[in-house]
Short mmCIF file of C-alpha atoms in Angstrom, two decimals:
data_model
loop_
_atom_site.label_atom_id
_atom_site.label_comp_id
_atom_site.label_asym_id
_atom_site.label_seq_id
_atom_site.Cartn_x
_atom_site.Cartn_y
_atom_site.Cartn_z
CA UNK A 1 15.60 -12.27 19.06
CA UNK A 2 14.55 -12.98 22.52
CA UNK A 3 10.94 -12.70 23.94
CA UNK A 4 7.47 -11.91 22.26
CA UNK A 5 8.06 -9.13 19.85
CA UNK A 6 6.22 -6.78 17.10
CA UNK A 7 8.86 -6.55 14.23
CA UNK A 8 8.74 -4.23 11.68
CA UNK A 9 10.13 -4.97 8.74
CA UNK A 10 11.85 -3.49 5.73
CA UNK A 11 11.11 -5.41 2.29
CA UNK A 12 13.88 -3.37 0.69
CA UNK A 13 13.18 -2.69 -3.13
CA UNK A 14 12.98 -6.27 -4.73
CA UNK A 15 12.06 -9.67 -3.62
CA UNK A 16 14.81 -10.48 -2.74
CA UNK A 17 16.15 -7.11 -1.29
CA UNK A 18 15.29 -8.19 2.79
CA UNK A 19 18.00 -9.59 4.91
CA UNK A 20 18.69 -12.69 6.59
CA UNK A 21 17.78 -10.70 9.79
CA UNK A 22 14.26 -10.35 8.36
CA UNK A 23 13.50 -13.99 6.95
CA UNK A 24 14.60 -15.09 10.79
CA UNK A 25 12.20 -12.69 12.47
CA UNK A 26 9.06 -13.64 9.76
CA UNK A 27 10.18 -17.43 10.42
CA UNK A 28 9.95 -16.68 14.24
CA UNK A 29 6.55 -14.69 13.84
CA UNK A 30 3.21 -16.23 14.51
CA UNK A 31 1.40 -13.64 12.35
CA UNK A 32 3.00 -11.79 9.19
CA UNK A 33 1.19 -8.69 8.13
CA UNK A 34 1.98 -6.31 4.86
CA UNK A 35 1.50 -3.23 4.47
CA UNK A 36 -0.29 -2.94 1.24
CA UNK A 37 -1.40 1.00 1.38
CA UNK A 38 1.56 3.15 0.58
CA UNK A 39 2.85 1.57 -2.71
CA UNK A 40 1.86 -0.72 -6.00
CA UNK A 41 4.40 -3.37 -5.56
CA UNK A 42 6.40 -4.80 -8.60
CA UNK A 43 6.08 -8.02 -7.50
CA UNK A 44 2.84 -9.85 -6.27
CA UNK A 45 2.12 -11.37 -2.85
CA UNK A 46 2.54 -14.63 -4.12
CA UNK A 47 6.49 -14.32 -5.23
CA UNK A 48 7.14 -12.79 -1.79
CA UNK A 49 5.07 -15.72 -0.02
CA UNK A 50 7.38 -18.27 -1.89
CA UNK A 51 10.51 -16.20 -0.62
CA UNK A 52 9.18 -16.01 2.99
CA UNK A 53 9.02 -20.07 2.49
CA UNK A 54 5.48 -20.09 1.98
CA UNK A 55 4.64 -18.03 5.31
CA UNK A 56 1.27 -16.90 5.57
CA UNK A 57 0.96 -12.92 4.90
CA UNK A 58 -2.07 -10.84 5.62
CA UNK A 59 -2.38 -7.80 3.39
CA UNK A 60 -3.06 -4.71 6.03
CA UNK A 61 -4.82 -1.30 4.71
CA UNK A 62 -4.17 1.66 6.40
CA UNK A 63 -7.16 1.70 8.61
CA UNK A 64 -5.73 -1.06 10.33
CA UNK A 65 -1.87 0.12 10.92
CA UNK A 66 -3.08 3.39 12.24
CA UNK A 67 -5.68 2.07 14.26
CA UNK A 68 -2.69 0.31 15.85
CA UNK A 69 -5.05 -1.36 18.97
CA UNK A 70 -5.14 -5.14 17.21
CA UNK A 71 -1.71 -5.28 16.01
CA UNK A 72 -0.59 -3.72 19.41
CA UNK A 73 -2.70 -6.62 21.30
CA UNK A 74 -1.68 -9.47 19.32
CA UNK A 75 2.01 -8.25 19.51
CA UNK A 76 1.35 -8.69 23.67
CA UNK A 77 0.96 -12.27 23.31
CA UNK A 78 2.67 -14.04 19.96
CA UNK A 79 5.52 -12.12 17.42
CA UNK A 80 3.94 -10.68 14.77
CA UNK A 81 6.04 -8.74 11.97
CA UNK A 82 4.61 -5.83 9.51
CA UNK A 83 6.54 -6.48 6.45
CA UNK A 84 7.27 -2.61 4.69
CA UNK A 85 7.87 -1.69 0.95
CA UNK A 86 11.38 -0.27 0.98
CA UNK A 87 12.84 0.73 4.57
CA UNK A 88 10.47 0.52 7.35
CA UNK A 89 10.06 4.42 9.14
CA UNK A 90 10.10 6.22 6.03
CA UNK A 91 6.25 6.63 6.39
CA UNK A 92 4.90 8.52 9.38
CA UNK A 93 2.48 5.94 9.98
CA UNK A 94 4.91 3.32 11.18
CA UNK A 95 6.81 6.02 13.66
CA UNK A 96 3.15 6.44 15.35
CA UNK A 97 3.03 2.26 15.30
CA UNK A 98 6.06 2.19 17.51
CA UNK A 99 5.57 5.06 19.63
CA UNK A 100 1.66 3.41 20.86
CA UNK A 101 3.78 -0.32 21.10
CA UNK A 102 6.00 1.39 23.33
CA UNK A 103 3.45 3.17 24.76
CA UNK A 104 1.57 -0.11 25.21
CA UNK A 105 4.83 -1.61 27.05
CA UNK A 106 5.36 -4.00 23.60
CA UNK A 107 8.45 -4.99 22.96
CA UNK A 108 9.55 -3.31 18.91
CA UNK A 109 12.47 -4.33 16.75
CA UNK A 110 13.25 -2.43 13.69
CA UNK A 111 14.63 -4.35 10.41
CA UNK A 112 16.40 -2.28 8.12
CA UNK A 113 16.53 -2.73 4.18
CA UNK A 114 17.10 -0.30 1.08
CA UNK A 115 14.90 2.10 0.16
CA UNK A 116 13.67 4.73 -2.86
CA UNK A 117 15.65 7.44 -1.15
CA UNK A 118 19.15 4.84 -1.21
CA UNK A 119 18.32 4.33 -4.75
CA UNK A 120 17.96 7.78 -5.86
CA UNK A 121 21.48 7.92 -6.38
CA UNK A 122 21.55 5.78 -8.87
CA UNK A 123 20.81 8.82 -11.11
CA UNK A 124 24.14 10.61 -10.24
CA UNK A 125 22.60 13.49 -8.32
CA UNK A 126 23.73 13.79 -5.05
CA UNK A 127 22.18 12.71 -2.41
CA UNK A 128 22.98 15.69 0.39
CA UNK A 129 22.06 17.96 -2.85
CA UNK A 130 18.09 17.17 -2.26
CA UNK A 131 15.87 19.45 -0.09
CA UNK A 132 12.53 18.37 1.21
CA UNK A 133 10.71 15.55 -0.17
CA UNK A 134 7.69 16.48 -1.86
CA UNK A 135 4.71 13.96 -2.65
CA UNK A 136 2.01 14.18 -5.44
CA UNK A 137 -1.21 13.38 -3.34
CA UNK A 138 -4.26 11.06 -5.42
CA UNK A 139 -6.41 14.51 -4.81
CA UNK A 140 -6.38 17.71 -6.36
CA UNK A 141 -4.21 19.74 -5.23
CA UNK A 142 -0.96 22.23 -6.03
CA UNK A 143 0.67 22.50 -2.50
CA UNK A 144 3.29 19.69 -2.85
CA UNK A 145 5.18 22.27 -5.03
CA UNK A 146 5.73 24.82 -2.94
CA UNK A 147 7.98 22.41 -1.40
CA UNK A 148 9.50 21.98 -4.93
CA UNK A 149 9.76 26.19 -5.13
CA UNK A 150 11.42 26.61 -1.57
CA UNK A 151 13.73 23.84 -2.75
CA UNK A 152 14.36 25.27 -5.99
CA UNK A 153 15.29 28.36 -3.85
CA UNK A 154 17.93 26.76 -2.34
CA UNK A 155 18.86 25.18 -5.81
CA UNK A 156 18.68 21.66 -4.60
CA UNK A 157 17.17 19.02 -6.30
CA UNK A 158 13.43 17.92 -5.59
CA UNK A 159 12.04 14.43 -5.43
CA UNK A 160 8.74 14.01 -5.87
CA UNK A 161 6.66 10.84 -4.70
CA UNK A 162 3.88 9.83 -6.38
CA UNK A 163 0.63 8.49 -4.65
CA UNK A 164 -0.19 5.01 -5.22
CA UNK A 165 -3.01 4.58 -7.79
CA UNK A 166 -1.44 6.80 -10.46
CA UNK A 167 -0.48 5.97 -13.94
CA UNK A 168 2.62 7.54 -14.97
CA UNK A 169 0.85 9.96 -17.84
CA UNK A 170 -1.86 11.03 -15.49
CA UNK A 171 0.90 12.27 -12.98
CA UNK A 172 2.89 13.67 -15.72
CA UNK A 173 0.50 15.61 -17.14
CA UNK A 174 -0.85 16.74 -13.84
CA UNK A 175 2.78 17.95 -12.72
CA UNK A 176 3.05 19.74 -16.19
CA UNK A 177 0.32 21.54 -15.58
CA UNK A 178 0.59 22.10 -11.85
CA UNK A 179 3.92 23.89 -12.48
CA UNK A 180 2.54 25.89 -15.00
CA UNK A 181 -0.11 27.44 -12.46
CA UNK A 182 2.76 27.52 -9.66
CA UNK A 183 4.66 29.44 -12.30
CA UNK A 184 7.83 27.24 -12.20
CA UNK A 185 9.38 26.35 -15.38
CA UNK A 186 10.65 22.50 -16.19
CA UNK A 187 13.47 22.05 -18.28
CA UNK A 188 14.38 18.27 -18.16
CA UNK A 189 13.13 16.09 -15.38
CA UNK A 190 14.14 12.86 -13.77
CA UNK A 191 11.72 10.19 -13.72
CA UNK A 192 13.07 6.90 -12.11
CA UNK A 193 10.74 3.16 -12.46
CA UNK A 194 11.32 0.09 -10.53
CA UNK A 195 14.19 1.63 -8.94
CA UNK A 196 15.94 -1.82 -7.14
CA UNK A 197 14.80 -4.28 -9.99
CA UNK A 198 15.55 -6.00 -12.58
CA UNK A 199 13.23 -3.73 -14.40
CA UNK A 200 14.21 -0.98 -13.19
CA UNK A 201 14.79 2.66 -16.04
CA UNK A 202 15.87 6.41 -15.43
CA UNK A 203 14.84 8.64 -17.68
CA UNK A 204 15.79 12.34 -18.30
CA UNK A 205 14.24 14.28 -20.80
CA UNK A 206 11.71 17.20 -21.24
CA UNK A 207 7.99 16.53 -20.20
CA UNK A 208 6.85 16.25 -24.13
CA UNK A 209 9.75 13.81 -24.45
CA UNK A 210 8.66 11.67 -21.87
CA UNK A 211 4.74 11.99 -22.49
CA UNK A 212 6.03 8.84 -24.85
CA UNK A 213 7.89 6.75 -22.51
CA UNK A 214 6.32 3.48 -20.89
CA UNK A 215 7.27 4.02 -17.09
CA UNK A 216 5.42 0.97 -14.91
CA UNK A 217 4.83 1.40 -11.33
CA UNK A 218 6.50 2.53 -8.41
CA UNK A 219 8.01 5.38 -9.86
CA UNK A 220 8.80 9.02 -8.97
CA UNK A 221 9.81 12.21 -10.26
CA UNK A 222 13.01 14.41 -9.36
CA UNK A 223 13.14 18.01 -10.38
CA UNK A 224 16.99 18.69 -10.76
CA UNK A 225 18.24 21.80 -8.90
CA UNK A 226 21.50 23.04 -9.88
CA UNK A 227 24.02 20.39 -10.50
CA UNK A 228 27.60 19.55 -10.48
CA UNK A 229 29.87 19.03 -14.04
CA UNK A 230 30.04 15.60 -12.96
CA UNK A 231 26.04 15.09 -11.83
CA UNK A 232 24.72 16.57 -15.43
CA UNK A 233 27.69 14.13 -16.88
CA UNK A 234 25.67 11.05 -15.34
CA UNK A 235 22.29 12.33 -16.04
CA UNK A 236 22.89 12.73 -19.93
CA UNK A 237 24.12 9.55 -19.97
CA UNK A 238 20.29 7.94 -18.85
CA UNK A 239 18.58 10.17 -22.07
CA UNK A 240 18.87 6.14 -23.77
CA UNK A 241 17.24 4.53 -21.16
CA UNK A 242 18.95 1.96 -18.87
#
């Protein structure tokens, strides 16, 4: 890790789920962001301060990633990481980050780490079985599940991400009733918590089954399509949760 450098920087899932190439770069970096926009974390800034060796980490909202002009500048002159929930391009965000660094003649190295859509699998559906990822946006609206429909054409499985500030009953209830106007019928769902934890649960059950369950945040939602012997095998097994 030569030269003056923006990193960005995959947290992975827990923790403890970054690699050694990602507590060198943060040791190396003058100024440690987070981005603190697209997820609830299940751990607080404090535990991942202590892992980081104390390091000092600025929370960043998402005015100030995609207004990219100050983290671009400072990146010109010291190393300066942007520390990501999960892996770090999965948001569209951080692919425009690079392309103005670039842009900008900065210097960008990517750090890889685990993400939601590793962990998924976990579940025993398949992972080349999903279509196109559909998220649950914090304002009204039904067009996320036309996603879920053209998917359901194809009869692959649909995972659903939820946005950040949702309980898990409020986005229950709001995907029960969603589908209901959409027309498309729910027989048992997927719903996986803390995916990468120690706390981490699948569940699979019908909506009234689940209206029960305590799910804590992250957590999202997969819509099975039609499954393998050996996928449905797995998938009963998580109706006790794990």
């Amino acid at each position: 890790m030569n030269g003056i450098m923006l990193y960005l920087i995959g947290l992975g899932l827990n923790e403890k789920g970054f690699s050694r190439e990602a507590l060198d770069a943060v040791s190396l970096s003058d100024i440690v962001y987070l981005e603190s926009y697209t997820i609830e974390f299940p751990y607080s800034l404090e535990i991942l301060k202590k892992e980081f060796g104390g390091k000092r980490i600025i929370p960043a909202d998402r005015n100030f990633v995609e207004n990219a002009e100050e983290i671009i500048s400072e990146a010109k002159k010291k190393n300066v990481a942007l520390l990501v929930y999960g892996s770090p391009l999965t948001a569209t965000t951080h692919i425009s980050l690079i392309e103005q660094a670039r842009k900008a003649k900065t210097k960008v190295k990517i750090i890889y780490a685990a993400s939601v859509f590793d962990a998924i699998a976990e579940t025993g559906l398949q992972i080349y079985k999903f279509g196109k990822i559909a998220s649950m946006p914090k304002f009204p609206a039904e067009s996320y599940l036309e996603i879920v429909k053209n998917n359901q054409k194809i009869k692959a499985h649909s995972l659903i991400l939820i946005d950040i500030g949702y309980e898990f009953a409020d986005a229950l209830k709001r995907l029960n009733q969603n589908c209901k106007n959409k027309k498309i019928s729910l027989d048992k769902i997927v719903v996986c918590s803390r995916l990468g934890t120690n706390e981490s649960k699948i569940f699979y059950d019908f909506v009234k089954n689940l209206e029960i369950k305590k799910v804590r945040t992250p957590f999202c939602i997969i819509i099975p399509g039609e499954m393998h012997f050996l996928e449905q095998d797995v998938l009963e097994s998580f109706d006790i949760p794990h």
